[in-house]
Amino acid sequence: MIRHQRYAHAKQFKRAYRALKTLRTYLGRVSSDIGRKIATDASLKDIFAQPLRLARRVREQRQRQRGPKVYSLHAPEVECIGKGKAHRPYEFGVKVSVAMPRRPVRRPCRGFARQSP
């Protein structure tokens, strides 16, 4: 990943794309190898179901695709939020609404789920 970012920052996009293809190949090999090794054990299938699903989504997603993308493996609910600010046009996180009652006994908080187009 570091090599891909380094090439992309230096505007060497062909090399960056080649490094990204190598990473996708590694991810595909490792995930298929794990899938083969856990095929006979049902308890391991349950344990590895979510990480393998995330790995498959990361491997199949493209740069300008529409719809939900995975931005973080440890927090898959994170999404890209377009702010429209000049210094930081995009931020990554989860939108949250916090209500402040007059008596500070309890502060209700609500998280907004990802909007699918």
mmCIF file with all atom_site columns, C-alpha atoms in Angstrom:
data_model
loop_
_atom_site.group_PDB
_atom_site.id
_atom_site.type_symbol
_atom_site.label_atom_id
_atom_site.label_alt_id
_atom_site.label_comp_id
_atom_site.label_asym_id
_atom_site.label_entity_id
_atom_site.label_seq_id
_atom_site.pdbx_PDB_ins_code
_atom_site.Cartn_x
_atom_site.Cartn_y
_atom_site.Cartn_z
_atom_site.occupancy
_atom_site.B_iso_or_equiv
_atom_site.pdbx_formal_charge
_atom_site.auth_seq_id
_atom_site.auth_comp_id
_atom_site.auth_asym_id
_atom_site.auth_atom_id
_atom_site.pdbx_PDB_model_num
ATOM 1   C CA . MET A 1 1   ? 0.000   0.000   0.000   1.00 0.00 ? 1   MET A CA 1
ATOM 2   C CA . ILE A 1 2   ? 2.837   2.350   0.788   1.00 0.00 ? 2   ILE A CA 1
ATOM 3   C CA . ARG A 1 3   ? 4.429   1.721   -2.599  1.00 0.00 ? 3   ARG A CA 1
ATOM 4   C CA . HIS A 1 4   ? 1.134   2.486   -4.371  1.00 0.00 ? 4   HIS A CA 1
ATOM 5   C CA . GLN A 1 5   ? 0.707   5.763   -2.495  1.00 0.00 ? 5   GLN A CA 1
ATOM 6   C CA . ARG A 1 6   ? 4.314   6.749   -3.098  1.00 0.00 ? 6   ARG A CA 1
ATOM 7   C CA . TYR A 1 7   ? 3.984   6.209   -6.856  1.00 0.00 ? 7   TYR A CA 1
ATOM 8   C CA . ALA A 1 8   ? 0.641   7.997   -7.015  1.00 0.00 ? 8   ALA A CA 1
ATOM 9   C CA . HIS A 1 9   ? 2.000   10.986  -5.122  1.00 0.00 ? 9   HIS A CA 1
ATOM 10  C CA . ALA A 1 10  ? 4.910   11.214  -7.566  1.00 0.00 ? 10  ALA A CA 1
ATOM 11  C CA . LYS A 1 11  ? 2.385   11.130  -10.458 1.00 0.00 ? 11  LYS A CA 1
ATOM 12  C CA . GLN A 1 12  ? 3.717   7.755   -11.664 1.00 0.00 ? 12  GLN A CA 1
ATOM 13  C CA . PHE A 1 13  ? 0.267   6.343   -12.216 1.00 0.00 ? 13  PHE A CA 1
ATOM 14  C CA . LYS A 1 14  ? 1.187   3.288   -14.304 1.00 0.00 ? 14  LYS A CA 1
ATOM 15  C CA . ARG A 1 15  ? 3.537   2.065   -11.601 1.00 0.00 ? 15  ARG A CA 1
ATOM 16  C CA . ALA A 1 16  ? 0.945   2.886   -8.938  1.00 0.00 ? 16  ALA A CA 1
ATOM 17  C CA . TYR A 1 17  ? -1.695  0.871   -10.776 1.00 0.00 ? 17  TYR A CA 1
ATOM 18  C CA . ARG A 1 18  ? 0.704   -2.062  -11.147 1.00 0.00 ? 18  ARG A CA 1
ATOM 19  C CA . ALA A 1 19  ? 1.445   -1.970  -7.396  1.00 0.00 ? 19  ALA A CA 1
ATOM 20  C CA . LEU A 1 20  ? -2.291  -1.890  -6.668  1.00 0.00 ? 20  LEU A CA 1
ATOM 21  C CA . LYS A 1 21  ? -2.857  -4.892  -8.938  1.00 0.00 ? 21  LYS A CA 1
ATOM 22  C CA . THR A 1 22  ? -0.143  -6.755  -7.035  1.00 0.00 ? 22  THR A CA 1
ATOM 23  C CA . LEU A 1 23  ? -1.885  -5.975  -3.745  1.00 0.00 ? 23  LEU A CA 1
ATOM 24  C CA . ARG A 1 24  ? -5.223  -7.181  -5.111  1.00 0.00 ? 24  ARG A CA 1
ATOM 25  C CA . THR A 1 25  ? -3.544  -10.391 -6.262  1.00 0.00 ? 25  THR A CA 1
ATOM 26  C CA . TYR A 1 26  ? -2.035  -10.960 -2.813  1.00 0.00 ? 26  TYR A CA 1
ATOM 27  C CA . LEU A 1 27  ? -5.394  -10.334 -1.157  1.00 0.00 ? 27  LEU A CA 1
ATOM 28  C CA . GLY A 1 28  ? -7.148  -12.734 -3.510  1.00 0.00 ? 28  GLY A CA 1
ATOM 29  C CA . ARG A 1 29  ? -4.578  -15.472 -2.960  1.00 0.00 ? 29  ARG A CA 1
ATOM 30  C CA . VAL A 1 30  ? -4.644  -15.160 0.814   1.00 0.00 ? 30  VAL A CA 1
ATOM 31  C CA . SER A 1 31  ? -8.446  -15.030 1.055   1.00 0.00 ? 31  SER A CA 1
ATOM 32  C CA . SER A 1 32  ? -8.907  -18.035 -1.262  1.00 0.00 ? 32  SER A CA 1
ATOM 33  C CA . ASP A 1 33  ? -6.261  -19.949 0.692   1.00 0.00 ? 33  ASP A CA 1
ATOM 34  C CA . ILE A 1 34  ? -8.074  -19.208 3.957   1.00 0.00 ? 34  ILE A CA 1
ATOM 35  C CA . GLY A 1 35  ? -11.363 -20.217 2.338   1.00 0.00 ? 35  GLY A CA 1
ATOM 36  C CA . ARG A 1 36  ? -9.891  -23.551 1.225   1.00 0.00 ? 36  ARG A CA 1
ATOM 37  C CA . LYS A 1 37  ? -8.426  -24.286 4.650   1.00 0.00 ? 37  LYS A CA 1
ATOM 38  C CA . ILE A 1 38  ? -11.639 -23.563 6.575   1.00 0.00 ? 38  ILE A CA 1
ATOM 39  C CA . ALA A 1 39  ? -13.990 -25.285 4.116   1.00 0.00 ? 39  ALA A CA 1
ATOM 40  C CA . THR A 1 40  ? -14.413 -28.392 6.266   1.00 0.00 ? 40  THR A CA 1
ATOM 41  C CA . ASP A 1 41  ? -14.884 -26.704 9.670   1.00 0.00 ? 41  ASP A CA 1
ATOM 42  C CA . ALA A 1 42  ? -18.258 -25.009 10.223  1.00 0.00 ? 42  ALA A CA 1
ATOM 43  C CA . SER A 1 43  ? -17.183 -23.105 13.341  1.00 0.00 ? 43  SER A CA 1
ATOM 44  C CA . LEU A 1 44  ? -14.235 -21.563 11.483  1.00 0.00 ? 44  LEU A CA 1
ATOM 45  C CA . LYS A 1 45  ? -16.554 -20.614 8.616   1.00 0.00 ? 45  LYS A CA 1
ATOM 46  C CA . ASP A 1 46  ? -18.676 -18.641 11.069  1.00 0.00 ? 46  ASP A CA 1
ATOM 47  C CA . ILE A 1 47  ? -15.633 -16.934 12.570  1.00 0.00 ? 47  ILE A CA 1
ATOM 48  C CA . PHE A 1 48  ? -14.098 -15.968 9.222   1.00 0.00 ? 48  PHE A CA 1
ATOM 49  C CA . ALA A 1 49  ? -17.335 -15.078 7.388   1.00 0.00 ? 49  ALA A CA 1
ATOM 50  C CA . GLN A 1 50  ? -17.289 -11.319 8.087   1.00 0.00 ? 50  GLN A CA 1
ATOM 51  C CA . PRO A 1 51  ? -13.531 -10.734 7.473   1.00 0.00 ? 51  PRO A CA 1
ATOM 52  C CA . LEU A 1 52  ? -13.636 -12.709 4.225   1.00 0.00 ? 52  LEU A CA 1
ATOM 53  C CA . ARG A 1 53  ? -16.719 -10.794 3.089   1.00 0.00 ? 53  ARG A CA 1
ATOM 54  C CA . LEU A 1 54  ? -14.936 -7.499  3.766   1.00 0.00 ? 54  LEU A CA 1
ATOM 55  C CA . ALA A 1 55  ? -11.819 -8.710  1.955   1.00 0.00 ? 55  ALA A CA 1
ATOM 56  C CA . ARG A 1 56  ? -13.902 -9.673  -1.079  1.00 0.00 ? 56  ARG A CA 1
ATOM 57  C CA . ARG A 1 57  ? -15.577 -6.244  -1.110  1.00 0.00 ? 57  ARG A CA 1
ATOM 58  C CA . VAL A 1 58  ? -12.211 -4.479  -0.861  1.00 0.00 ? 58  VAL A CA 1
ATOM 59  C CA . ARG A 1 59  ? -10.782 -6.576  -3.669  1.00 0.00 ? 59  ARG A CA 1
ATOM 60  C CA . GLU A 1 60  ? -13.735 -5.986  -6.001  1.00 0.00 ? 60  GLU A CA 1
ATOM 61  C CA . GLN A 1 61  ? -14.267 -2.286  -5.418  1.00 0.00 ? 61  GLN A CA 1
ATOM 62  C CA . ARG A 1 62  ? -12.929 0.258   -7.888  1.00 0.00 ? 62  ARG A CA 1
ATOM 63  C CA . GLN A 1 63  ? -11.901 3.878   -7.476  1.00 0.00 ? 63  GLN A CA 1
ATOM 64  C CA . ARG A 1 64  ? -14.910 5.646   -9.004  1.00 0.00 ? 64  ARG A CA 1
ATOM 65  C CA . GLN A 1 65  ? -17.642 3.113   -8.332  1.00 0.00 ? 65  GLN A CA 1
ATOM 66  C CA . ARG A 1 66  ? -21.073 4.172   -7.161  1.00 0.00 ? 66  ARG A CA 1
ATOM 67  C CA . GLY A 1 67  ? -22.612 2.808   -4.018  1.00 0.00 ? 67  GLY A CA 1
ATOM 68  C CA . PRO A 1 68  ? -21.133 1.700   -0.714  1.00 0.00 ? 68  PRO A CA 1
ATOM 69  C CA . LYS A 1 69  ? -17.372 1.270   -0.483  1.00 0.00 ? 69  LYS A CA 1
ATOM 70  C CA . VAL A 1 70  ? -15.149 -0.015  2.297   1.00 0.00 ? 70  VAL A CA 1
ATOM 71  C CA . TYR A 1 71  ? -12.909 2.758   3.649   1.00 0.00 ? 71  TYR A CA 1
ATOM 72  C CA . SER A 1 72  ? -11.779 1.037   6.838   1.00 0.00 ? 72  SER A CA 1
ATOM 73  C CA . LEU A 1 73  ? -11.443 -2.650  7.684   1.00 0.00 ? 73  LEU A CA 1
ATOM 74  C CA . HIS A 1 74  ? -11.591 -2.198  11.456  1.00 0.00 ? 74  HIS A CA 1
ATOM 75  C CA . ALA A 1 75  ? -14.685 0.051   11.203  1.00 0.00 ? 75  ALA A CA 1
ATOM 76  C CA . PRO A 1 76  ? -16.671 -0.908  8.075   1.00 0.00 ? 76  PRO A CA 1
ATOM 77  C CA . GLU A 1 77  ? -19.486 1.533   8.888   1.00 0.00 ? 77  GLU A CA 1
ATOM 78  C CA . VAL A 1 78  ? -17.233 4.497   8.006   1.00 0.00 ? 78  VAL A CA 1
ATOM 79  C CA . GLU A 1 79  ? -18.300 6.406   4.901   1.00 0.00 ? 79  GLU A CA 1
ATOM 80  C CA . CYS A 1 80  ? -17.139 9.374   2.878   1.00 0.00 ? 80  CYS A CA 1
ATOM 81  C CA . ILE A 1 81  ? -18.895 12.615  3.836   1.00 0.00 ? 81  ILE A CA 1
ATOM 82  C CA . GLY A 1 82  ? -18.685 15.440  1.299   1.00 0.00 ? 82  GLY A CA 1
ATOM 83  C CA . LYS A 1 83  ? -18.487 18.720  3.198   1.00 0.00 ? 83  LYS A CA 1
ATOM 84  C CA . GLY A 1 84  ? -17.819 21.285  0.493   1.00 0.00 ? 84  GLY A CA 1
ATOM 85  C CA . LYS A 1 85  ? -15.125 23.050  2.510   1.00 0.00 ? 85  LYS A CA 1
ATOM 86  C CA . ALA A 1 86  ? -12.140 24.451  0.637   1.00 0.00 ? 86  ALA A CA 1
ATOM 87  C CA . HIS A 1 87  ? -9.472  23.140  2.995   1.00 0.00 ? 87  HIS A CA 1
ATOM 88  C CA . ARG A 1 88  ? -11.066 19.715  3.551   1.00 0.00 ? 88  ARG A CA 1
ATOM 89  C CA . PRO A 1 89  ? -13.700 18.785  0.965   1.00 0.00 ? 89  PRO A CA 1
ATOM 90  C CA . TYR A 1 90  ? -14.133 15.181  2.148   1.00 0.00 ? 90  TYR A CA 1
ATOM 91  C CA . GLU A 1 91  ? -14.123 13.663  5.600   1.00 0.00 ? 91  GLU A CA 1
ATOM 92  C CA . PHE A 1 92  ? -14.495 10.047  6.637   1.00 0.00 ? 92  PHE A CA 1
ATOM 93  C CA . GLY A 1 93  ? -16.636 8.938   9.532   1.00 0.00 ? 93  GLY A CA 1
ATOM 94  C CA . VAL A 1 94  ? -20.237 8.423   10.605  1.00 0.00 ? 94  VAL A CA 1
ATOM 95  C CA . LYS A 1 95  ? -22.820 11.177  10.807  1.00 0.00 ? 95  LYS A CA 1
ATOM 96  C CA . VAL A 1 96  ? -24.211 11.618  14.295  1.00 0.00 ? 96  VAL A CA 1
ATOM 97  C CA . SER A 1 97  ? -26.959 13.820  15.681  1.00 0.00 ? 97  SER A CA 1
ATOM 98  C CA . VAL A 1 98  ? -26.706 14.886  19.330  1.00 0.00 ? 98  VAL A CA 1
ATOM 99  C CA . ALA A 1 99  ? -29.673 16.467  21.114  1.00 0.00 ? 99  ALA A CA 1
ATOM 100 C CA . MET A 1 100 ? -28.909 18.756  24.064  1.00 0.00 ? 100 MET A CA 1
ATOM 101 C CA . PRO A 1 101 ? -31.825 18.834  26.533  1.00 0.00 ? 101 PRO A CA 1
ATOM 102 C CA . ARG A 1 102 ? -32.215 21.628  29.064  1.00 0.00 ? 102 ARG A CA 1
ATOM 103 C CA . ARG A 1 103 ? -31.536 19.330  31.972  1.00 0.00 ? 103 ARG A CA 1
ATOM 104 C CA . PRO A 1 104 ? -28.196 17.579  31.430  1.00 0.00 ? 104 PRO A CA 1
ATOM 105 C CA . VAL A 1 105 ? -29.387 14.252  32.759  1.00 0.00 ? 105 VAL A CA 1
ATOM 106 C CA . ARG A 1 106 ? -29.014 12.218  29.580  1.00 0.00 ? 106 ARG A CA 1
ATOM 107 C CA . ARG A 1 107 ? -27.921 13.205  26.114  1.00 0.00 ? 107 ARG A CA 1
ATOM 108 C CA . PRO A 1 108 ? -29.681 11.224  23.423  1.00 0.00 ? 108 PRO A CA 1
ATOM 109 C CA . CYS A 1 109 ? -27.509 10.466  20.430  1.00 0.00 ? 109 CYS A CA 1
ATOM 110 C CA . ARG A 1 110 ? -28.471 9.011   17.074  1.00 0.00 ? 110 ARG A CA 1
ATOM 111 C CA . GLY A 1 111 ? -26.218 7.637   14.340  1.00 0.00 ? 111 GLY A CA 1
ATOM 112 C CA . PHE A 1 112 ? -27.322 7.747   10.726  1.00 0.00 ? 112 PHE A CA 1
ATOM 113 C CA . ALA A 1 113 ? -26.950 4.637   8.616   1.00 0.00 ? 113 ALA A CA 1
ATOM 114 C CA . ARG A 1 114 ? -25.402 4.670   5.151   1.00 0.00 ? 114 ARG A CA 1
ATOM 115 C CA . GLN A 1 115 ? -27.745 5.912   2.437   1.00 0.00 ? 115 GLN A CA 1
ATOM 116 C CA . SER A 1 116 ? -27.813 3.543   -0.526  1.00 0.00 ? 116 SER A CA 1
ATOM 117 C CA . PRO A 1 117 ? -28.463 5.287   -3.880  1.00 0.00 ? 117 PRO A CA 1
#
